[in-house]
PDB file of C-alpha atoms in Angstrom:
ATOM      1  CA  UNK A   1     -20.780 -42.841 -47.580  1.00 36.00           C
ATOM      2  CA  UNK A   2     -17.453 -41.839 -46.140  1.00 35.00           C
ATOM      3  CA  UNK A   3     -17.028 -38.577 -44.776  1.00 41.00           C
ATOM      4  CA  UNK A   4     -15.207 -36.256 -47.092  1.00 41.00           C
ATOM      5  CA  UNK A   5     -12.090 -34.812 -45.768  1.00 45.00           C
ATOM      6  CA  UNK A   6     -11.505 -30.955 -45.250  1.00 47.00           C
ATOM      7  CA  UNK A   7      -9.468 -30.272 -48.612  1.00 50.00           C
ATOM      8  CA  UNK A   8     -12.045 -32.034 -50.552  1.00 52.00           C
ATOM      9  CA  UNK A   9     -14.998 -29.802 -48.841  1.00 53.00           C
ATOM     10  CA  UNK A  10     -12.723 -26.878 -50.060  1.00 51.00           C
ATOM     11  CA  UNK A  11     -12.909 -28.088 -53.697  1.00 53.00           C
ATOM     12  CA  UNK A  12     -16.487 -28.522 -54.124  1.00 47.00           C
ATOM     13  CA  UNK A  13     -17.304 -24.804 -52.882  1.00 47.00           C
ATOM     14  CA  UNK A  14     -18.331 -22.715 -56.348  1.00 43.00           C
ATOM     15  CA  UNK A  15     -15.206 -20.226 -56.849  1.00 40.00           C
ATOM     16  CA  UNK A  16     -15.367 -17.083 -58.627  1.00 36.00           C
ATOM     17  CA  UNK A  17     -16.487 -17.897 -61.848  1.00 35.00           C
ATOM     18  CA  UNK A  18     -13.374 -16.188 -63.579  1.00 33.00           C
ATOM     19  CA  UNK A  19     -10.804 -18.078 -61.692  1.00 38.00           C
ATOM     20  CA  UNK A  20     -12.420 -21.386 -63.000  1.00 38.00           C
ATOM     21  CA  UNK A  21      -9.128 -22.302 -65.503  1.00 40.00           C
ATOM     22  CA  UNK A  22      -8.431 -25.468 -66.697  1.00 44.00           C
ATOM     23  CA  UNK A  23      -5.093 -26.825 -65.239  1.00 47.00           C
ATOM     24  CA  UNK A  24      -2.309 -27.816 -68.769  1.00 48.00           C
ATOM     25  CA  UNK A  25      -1.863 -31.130 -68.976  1.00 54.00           C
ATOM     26  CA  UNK A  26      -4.427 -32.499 -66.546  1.00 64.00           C
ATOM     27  CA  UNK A  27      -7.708 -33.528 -67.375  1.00 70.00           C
ATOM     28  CA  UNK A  28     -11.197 -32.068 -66.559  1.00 85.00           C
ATOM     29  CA  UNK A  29     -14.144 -33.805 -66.660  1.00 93.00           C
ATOM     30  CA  UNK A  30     -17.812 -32.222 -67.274  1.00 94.00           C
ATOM     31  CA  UNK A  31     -19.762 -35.302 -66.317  1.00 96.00           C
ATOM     32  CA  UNK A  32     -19.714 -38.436 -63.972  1.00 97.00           C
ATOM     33  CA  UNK A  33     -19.664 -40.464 -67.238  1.00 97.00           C
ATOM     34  CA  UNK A  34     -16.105 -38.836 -68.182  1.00 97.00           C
ATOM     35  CA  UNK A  35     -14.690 -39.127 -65.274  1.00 97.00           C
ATOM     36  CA  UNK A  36     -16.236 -42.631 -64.960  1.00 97.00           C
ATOM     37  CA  UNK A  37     -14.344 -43.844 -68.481  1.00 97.00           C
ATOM     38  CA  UNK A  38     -11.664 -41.883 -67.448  1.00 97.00           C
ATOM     39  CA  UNK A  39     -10.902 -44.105 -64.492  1.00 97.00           C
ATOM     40  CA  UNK A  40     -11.889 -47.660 -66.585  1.00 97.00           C
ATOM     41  CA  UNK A  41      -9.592 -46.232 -69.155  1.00 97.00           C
ATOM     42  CA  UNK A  42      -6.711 -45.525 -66.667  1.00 97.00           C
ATOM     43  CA  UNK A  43      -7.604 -49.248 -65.226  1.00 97.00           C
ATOM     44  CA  UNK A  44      -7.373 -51.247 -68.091  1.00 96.00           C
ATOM     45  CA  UNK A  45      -4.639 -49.582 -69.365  1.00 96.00           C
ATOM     46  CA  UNK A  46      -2.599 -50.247 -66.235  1.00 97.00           C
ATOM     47  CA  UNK A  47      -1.787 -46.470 -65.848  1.00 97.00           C
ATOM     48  CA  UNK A  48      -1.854 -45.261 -62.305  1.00 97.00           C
ATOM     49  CA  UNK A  49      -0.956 -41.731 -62.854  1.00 95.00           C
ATOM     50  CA  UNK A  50      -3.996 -41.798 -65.253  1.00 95.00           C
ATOM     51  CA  UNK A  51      -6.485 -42.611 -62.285  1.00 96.00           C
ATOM     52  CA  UNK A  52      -4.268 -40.582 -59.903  1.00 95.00           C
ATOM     53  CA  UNK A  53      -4.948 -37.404 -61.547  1.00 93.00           C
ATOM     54  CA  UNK A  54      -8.519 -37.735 -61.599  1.00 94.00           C
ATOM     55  CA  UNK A  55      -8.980 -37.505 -58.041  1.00 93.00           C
ATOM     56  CA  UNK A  56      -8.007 -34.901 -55.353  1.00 86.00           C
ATOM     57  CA  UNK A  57      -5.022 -36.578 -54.475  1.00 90.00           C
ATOM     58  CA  UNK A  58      -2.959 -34.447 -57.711  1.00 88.00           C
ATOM     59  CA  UNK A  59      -3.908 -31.316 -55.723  1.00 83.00           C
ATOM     60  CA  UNK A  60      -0.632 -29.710 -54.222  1.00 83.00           C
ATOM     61  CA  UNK A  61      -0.009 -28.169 -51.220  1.00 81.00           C
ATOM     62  CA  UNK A  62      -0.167 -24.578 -52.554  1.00 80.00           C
ATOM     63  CA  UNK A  63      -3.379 -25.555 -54.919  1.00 74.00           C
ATOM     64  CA  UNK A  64      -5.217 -26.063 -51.722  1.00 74.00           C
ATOM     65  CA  UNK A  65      -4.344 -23.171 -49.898  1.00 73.00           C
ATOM     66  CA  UNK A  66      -5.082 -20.449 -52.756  1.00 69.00           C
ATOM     67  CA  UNK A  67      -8.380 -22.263 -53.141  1.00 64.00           C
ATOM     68  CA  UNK A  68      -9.504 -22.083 -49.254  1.00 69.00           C
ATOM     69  CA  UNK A  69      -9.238 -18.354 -49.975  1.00 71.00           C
ATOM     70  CA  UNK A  70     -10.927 -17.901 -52.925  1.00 62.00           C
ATOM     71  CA  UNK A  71     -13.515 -20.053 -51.096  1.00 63.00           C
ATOM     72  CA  UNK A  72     -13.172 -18.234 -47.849  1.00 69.00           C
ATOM     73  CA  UNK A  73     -13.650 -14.373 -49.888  1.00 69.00           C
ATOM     74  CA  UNK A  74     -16.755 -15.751 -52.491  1.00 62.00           C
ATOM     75  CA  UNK A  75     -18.540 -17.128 -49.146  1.00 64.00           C
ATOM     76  CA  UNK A  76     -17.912 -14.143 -46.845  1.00 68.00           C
ATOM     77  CA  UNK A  77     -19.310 -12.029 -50.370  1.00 67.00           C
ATOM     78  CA  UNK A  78     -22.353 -13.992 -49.922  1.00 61.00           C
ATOM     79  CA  UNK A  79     -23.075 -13.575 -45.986  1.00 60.00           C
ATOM     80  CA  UNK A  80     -22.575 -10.043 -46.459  1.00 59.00           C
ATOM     81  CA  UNK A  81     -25.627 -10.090 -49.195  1.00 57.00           C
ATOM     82  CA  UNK A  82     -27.888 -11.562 -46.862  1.00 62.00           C
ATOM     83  CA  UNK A  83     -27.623 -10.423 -43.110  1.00 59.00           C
ATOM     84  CA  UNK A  84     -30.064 -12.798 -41.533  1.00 61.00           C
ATOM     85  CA  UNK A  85     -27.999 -15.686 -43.009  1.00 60.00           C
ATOM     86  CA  UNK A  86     -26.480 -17.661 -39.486  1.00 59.00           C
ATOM     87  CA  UNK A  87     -22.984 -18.346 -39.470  1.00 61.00           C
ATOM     88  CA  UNK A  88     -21.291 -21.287 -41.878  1.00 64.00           C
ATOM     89  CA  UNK A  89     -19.631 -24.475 -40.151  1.00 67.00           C
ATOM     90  CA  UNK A  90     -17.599 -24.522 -43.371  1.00 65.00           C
ATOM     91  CA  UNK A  91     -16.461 -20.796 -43.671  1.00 67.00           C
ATOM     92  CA  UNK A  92     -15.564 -21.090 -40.129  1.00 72.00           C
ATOM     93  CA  UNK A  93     -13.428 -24.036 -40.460  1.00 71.00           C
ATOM     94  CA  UNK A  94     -11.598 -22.728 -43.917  1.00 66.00           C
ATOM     95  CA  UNK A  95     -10.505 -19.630 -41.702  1.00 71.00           C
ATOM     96  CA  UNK A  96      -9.557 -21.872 -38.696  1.00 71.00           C
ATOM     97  CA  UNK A  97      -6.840 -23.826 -41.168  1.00 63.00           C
ATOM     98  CA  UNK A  98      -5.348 -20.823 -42.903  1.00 64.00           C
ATOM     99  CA  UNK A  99      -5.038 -19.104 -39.248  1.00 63.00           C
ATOM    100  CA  UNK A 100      -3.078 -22.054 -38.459  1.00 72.00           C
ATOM    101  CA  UNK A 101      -1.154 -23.668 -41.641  1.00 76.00           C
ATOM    102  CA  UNK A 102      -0.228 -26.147 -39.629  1.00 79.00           C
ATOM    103  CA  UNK A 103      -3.784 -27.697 -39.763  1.00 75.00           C
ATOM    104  CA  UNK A 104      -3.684 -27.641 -43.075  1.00 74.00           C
ATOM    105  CA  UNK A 105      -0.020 -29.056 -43.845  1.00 81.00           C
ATOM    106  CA  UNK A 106      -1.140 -31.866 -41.007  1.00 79.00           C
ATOM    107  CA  UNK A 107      -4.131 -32.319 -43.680  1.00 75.00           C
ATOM    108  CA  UNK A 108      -2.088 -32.318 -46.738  1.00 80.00           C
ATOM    109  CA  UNK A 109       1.035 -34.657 -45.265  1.00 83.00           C
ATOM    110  CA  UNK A 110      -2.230 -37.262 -44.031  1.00 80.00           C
ATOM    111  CA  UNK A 111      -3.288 -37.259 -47.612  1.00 80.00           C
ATOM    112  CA  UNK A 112       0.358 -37.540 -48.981  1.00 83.00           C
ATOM    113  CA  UNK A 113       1.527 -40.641 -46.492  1.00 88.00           C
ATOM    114  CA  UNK A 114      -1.949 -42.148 -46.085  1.00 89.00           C
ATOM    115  CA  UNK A 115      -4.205 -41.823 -48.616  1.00 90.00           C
ATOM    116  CA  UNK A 116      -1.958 -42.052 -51.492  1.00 92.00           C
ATOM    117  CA  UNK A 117      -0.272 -45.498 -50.785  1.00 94.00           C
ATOM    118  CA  UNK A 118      -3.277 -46.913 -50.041  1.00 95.00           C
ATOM    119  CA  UNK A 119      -4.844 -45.859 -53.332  1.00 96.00           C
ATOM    120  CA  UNK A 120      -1.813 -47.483 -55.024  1.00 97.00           C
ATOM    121  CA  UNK A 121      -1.610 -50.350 -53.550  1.00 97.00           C
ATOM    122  CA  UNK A 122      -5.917 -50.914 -54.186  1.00 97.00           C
ATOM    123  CA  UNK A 123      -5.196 -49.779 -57.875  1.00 97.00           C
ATOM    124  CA  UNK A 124      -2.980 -52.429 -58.273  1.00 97.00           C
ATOM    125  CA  UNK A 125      -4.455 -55.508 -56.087  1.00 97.00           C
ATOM    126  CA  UNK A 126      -7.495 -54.458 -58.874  1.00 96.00           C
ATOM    127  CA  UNK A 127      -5.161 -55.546 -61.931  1.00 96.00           C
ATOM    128  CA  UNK A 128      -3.449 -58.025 -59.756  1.00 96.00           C
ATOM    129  CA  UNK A 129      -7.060 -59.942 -58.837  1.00 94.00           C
ATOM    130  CA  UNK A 130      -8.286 -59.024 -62.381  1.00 93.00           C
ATOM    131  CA  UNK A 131      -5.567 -61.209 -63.599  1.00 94.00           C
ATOM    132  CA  UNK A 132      -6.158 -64.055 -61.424  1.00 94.00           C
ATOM    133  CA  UNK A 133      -9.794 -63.947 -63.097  1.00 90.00           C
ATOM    134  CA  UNK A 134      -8.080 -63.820 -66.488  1.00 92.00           C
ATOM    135  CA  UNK A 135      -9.594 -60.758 -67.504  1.00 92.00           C
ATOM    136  CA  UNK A 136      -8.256 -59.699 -71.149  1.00 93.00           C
ATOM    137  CA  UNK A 137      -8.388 -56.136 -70.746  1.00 93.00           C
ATOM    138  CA  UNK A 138      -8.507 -55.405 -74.533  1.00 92.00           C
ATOM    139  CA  UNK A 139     -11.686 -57.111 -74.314  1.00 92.00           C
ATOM    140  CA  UNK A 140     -13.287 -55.659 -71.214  1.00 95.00           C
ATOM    141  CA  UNK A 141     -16.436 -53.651 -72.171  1.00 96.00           C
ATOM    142  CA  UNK A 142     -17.510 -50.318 -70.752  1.00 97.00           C
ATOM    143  CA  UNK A 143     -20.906 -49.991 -69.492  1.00 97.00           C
ATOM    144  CA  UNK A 144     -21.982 -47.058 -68.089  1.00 97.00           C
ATOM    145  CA  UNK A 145     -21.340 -44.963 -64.727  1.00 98.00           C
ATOM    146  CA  UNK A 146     -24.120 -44.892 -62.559  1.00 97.00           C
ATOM    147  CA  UNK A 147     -24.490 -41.522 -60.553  1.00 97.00           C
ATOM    148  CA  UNK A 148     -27.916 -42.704 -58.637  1.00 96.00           C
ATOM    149  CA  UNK A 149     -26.218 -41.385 -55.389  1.00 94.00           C
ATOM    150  CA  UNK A 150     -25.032 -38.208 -56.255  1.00 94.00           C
ATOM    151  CA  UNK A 151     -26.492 -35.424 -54.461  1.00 89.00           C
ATOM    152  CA  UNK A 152     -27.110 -30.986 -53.903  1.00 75.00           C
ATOM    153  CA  UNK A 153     -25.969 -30.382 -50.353  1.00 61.00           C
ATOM    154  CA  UNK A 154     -28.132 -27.988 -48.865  1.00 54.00           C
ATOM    155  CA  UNK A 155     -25.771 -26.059 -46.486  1.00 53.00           C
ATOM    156  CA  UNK A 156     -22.969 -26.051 -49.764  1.00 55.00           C
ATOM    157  CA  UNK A 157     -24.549 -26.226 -53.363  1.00 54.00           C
ATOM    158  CA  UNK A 158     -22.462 -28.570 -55.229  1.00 69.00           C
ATOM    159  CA  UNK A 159     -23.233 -32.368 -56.307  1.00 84.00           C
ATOM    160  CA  UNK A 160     -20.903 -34.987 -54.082  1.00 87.00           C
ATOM    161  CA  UNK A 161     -21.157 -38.944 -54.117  1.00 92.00           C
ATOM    162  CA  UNK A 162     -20.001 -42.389 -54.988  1.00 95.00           C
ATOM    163  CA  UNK A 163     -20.174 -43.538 -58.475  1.00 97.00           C
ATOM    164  CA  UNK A 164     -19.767 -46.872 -59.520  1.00 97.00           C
ATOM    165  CA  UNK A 165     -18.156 -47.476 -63.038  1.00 98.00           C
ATOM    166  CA  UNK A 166     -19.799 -50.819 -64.610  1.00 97.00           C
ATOM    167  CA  UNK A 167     -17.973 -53.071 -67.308  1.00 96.00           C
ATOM    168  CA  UNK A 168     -18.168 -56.507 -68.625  1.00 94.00           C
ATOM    169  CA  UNK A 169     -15.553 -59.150 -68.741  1.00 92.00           C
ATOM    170  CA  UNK A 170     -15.796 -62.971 -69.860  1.00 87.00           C
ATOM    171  CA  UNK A 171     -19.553 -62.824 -69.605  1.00 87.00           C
ATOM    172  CA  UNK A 172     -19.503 -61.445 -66.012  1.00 90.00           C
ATOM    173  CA  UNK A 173     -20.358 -57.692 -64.926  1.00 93.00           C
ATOM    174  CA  UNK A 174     -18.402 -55.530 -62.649  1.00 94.00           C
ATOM    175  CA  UNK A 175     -18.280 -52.267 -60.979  1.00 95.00           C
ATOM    176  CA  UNK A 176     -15.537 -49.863 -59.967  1.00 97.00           C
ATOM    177  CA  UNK A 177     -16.160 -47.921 -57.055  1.00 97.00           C
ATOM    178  CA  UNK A 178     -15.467 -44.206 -56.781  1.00 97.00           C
ATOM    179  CA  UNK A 179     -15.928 -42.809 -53.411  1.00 94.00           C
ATOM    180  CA  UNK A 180     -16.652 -39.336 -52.446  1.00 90.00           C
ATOM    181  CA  UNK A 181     -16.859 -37.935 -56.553  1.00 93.00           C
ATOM    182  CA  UNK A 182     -17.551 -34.113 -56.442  1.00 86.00           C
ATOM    183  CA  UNK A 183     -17.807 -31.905 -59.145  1.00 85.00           C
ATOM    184  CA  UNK A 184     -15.507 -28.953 -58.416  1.00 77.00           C
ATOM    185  CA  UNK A 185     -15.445 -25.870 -59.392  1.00 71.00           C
ATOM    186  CA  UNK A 186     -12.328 -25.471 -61.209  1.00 71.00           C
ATOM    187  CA  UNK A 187     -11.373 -29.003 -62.717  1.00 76.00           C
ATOM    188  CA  UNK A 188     -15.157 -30.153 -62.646  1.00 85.00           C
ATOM    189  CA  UNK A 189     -15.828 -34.123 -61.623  1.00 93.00           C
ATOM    190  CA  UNK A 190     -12.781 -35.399 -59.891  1.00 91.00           C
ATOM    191  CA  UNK A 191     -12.695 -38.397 -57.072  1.00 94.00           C
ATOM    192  CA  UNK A 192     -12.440 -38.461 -53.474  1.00 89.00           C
ATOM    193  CA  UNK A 193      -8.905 -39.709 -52.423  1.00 89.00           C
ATOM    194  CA  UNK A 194      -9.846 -43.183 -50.930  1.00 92.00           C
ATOM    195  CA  UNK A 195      -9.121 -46.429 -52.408  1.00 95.00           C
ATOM    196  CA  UNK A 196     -10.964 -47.742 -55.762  1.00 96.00           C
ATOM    197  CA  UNK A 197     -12.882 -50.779 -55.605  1.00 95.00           C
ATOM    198  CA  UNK A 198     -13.780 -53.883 -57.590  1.00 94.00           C
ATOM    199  CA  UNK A 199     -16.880 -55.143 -57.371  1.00 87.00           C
ATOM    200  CA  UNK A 200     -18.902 -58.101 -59.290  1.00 80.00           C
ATOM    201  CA  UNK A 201     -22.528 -58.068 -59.447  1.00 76.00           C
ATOM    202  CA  UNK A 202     -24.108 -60.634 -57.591  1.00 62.00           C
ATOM    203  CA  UNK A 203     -25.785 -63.051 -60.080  1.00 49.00           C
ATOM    204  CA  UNK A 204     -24.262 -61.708 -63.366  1.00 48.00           C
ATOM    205  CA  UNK A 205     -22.022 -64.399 -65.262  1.00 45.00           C
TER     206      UNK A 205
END
């Protein structure tokens, strides 16, 4: 599994439960299942913003900085409760970035530059190879979204992992790849940043 980047650690630490607000006009998905159909829905339909804001790459620079402080406060609230606790890698390194913002806007412009074309430009060599295979998209069949690999962390209590998004098309099953899905605290299942991928199963025609 690829390693999750900082911003997305930040994300997946549980935030004061009264700051938990849905953002207007972008989604929020309870399960892996919604955000799984979510991202078929957004693939099939051609719509990249669709799949773009179901991942961490809608998060803007400001976004990320008010959460690394909820984070920072709610964690520091829960050392304090329990004095033989050691000291946390993660609560370390949220206070290392906002010391220095320049960590953090070297984080965010990485994301911006990197991640994001790169996601594009999988999203649509997807409907570009799909196409090739002839795929009729208004006859592509959801499946289901397997969350086998979804984890608890130990050191930080939230579920994190790949989820793979299976359809059907002209008698032949697929899966869509979704690295690094966490379910966050205040828009709830949302994917990592790196680049979907299209799979077919071995042996199914």
């Amino acid at each position: 599994m690829m390693k999750i980047a900082i911003f997305l650690i930040a994300l997946t630490i549980p935030a004061v439960a009264q700051d938990a607000v849905e953002v207007p006009g972008q989604p929020r998905h309870a399960t892996t299942d919604a955000l799984g159909r979510h991202m078929f829905n957004a693939m099939a339909s051609g719509n990249f913003e669709q799949a773009r804001n179901a991942t961490a790459l809608r998060l803007t620079r400001k976004e990320i900085g008010q959460l690394f402080e909820a984070i920072i406060e709610r964690i520091a609230k829960g050392q304090a409760g329990n004095p033989n606790q050691g000291p946390n890698l993660h609560l370390l390194e949220l206070r290392e970035h906002l010391a220095k913002p320049e960590r953090l806007d070297k984080e965010f412009k990485k994301m911006r530059e990197k991640s994001e074309p790169k996601f594009r430009k999988a999203f649509d060599a997807i409907r570009a190879r799909a196409k090739a295979e002839q795929i009729d998209w208004n006859n592509v069949k959801y499946l289901k979204t397997d969350d086998s690999k979804v984890r608890k962390g130990n050191e930080i209590p939230f579920e994190e992992g790949d989820l793979t998004v299976h359809f059907s098309a002209n008698g032949r099953q697929y899966r869509l790849l979704i690295e690094d899905a966490a379910n966050t605290p205040l828009w709830g299942w949302m994917g990592g940043p790196n680049p979907l991928q299209l799979q077919p199963l071995k042996g199914e025609k």
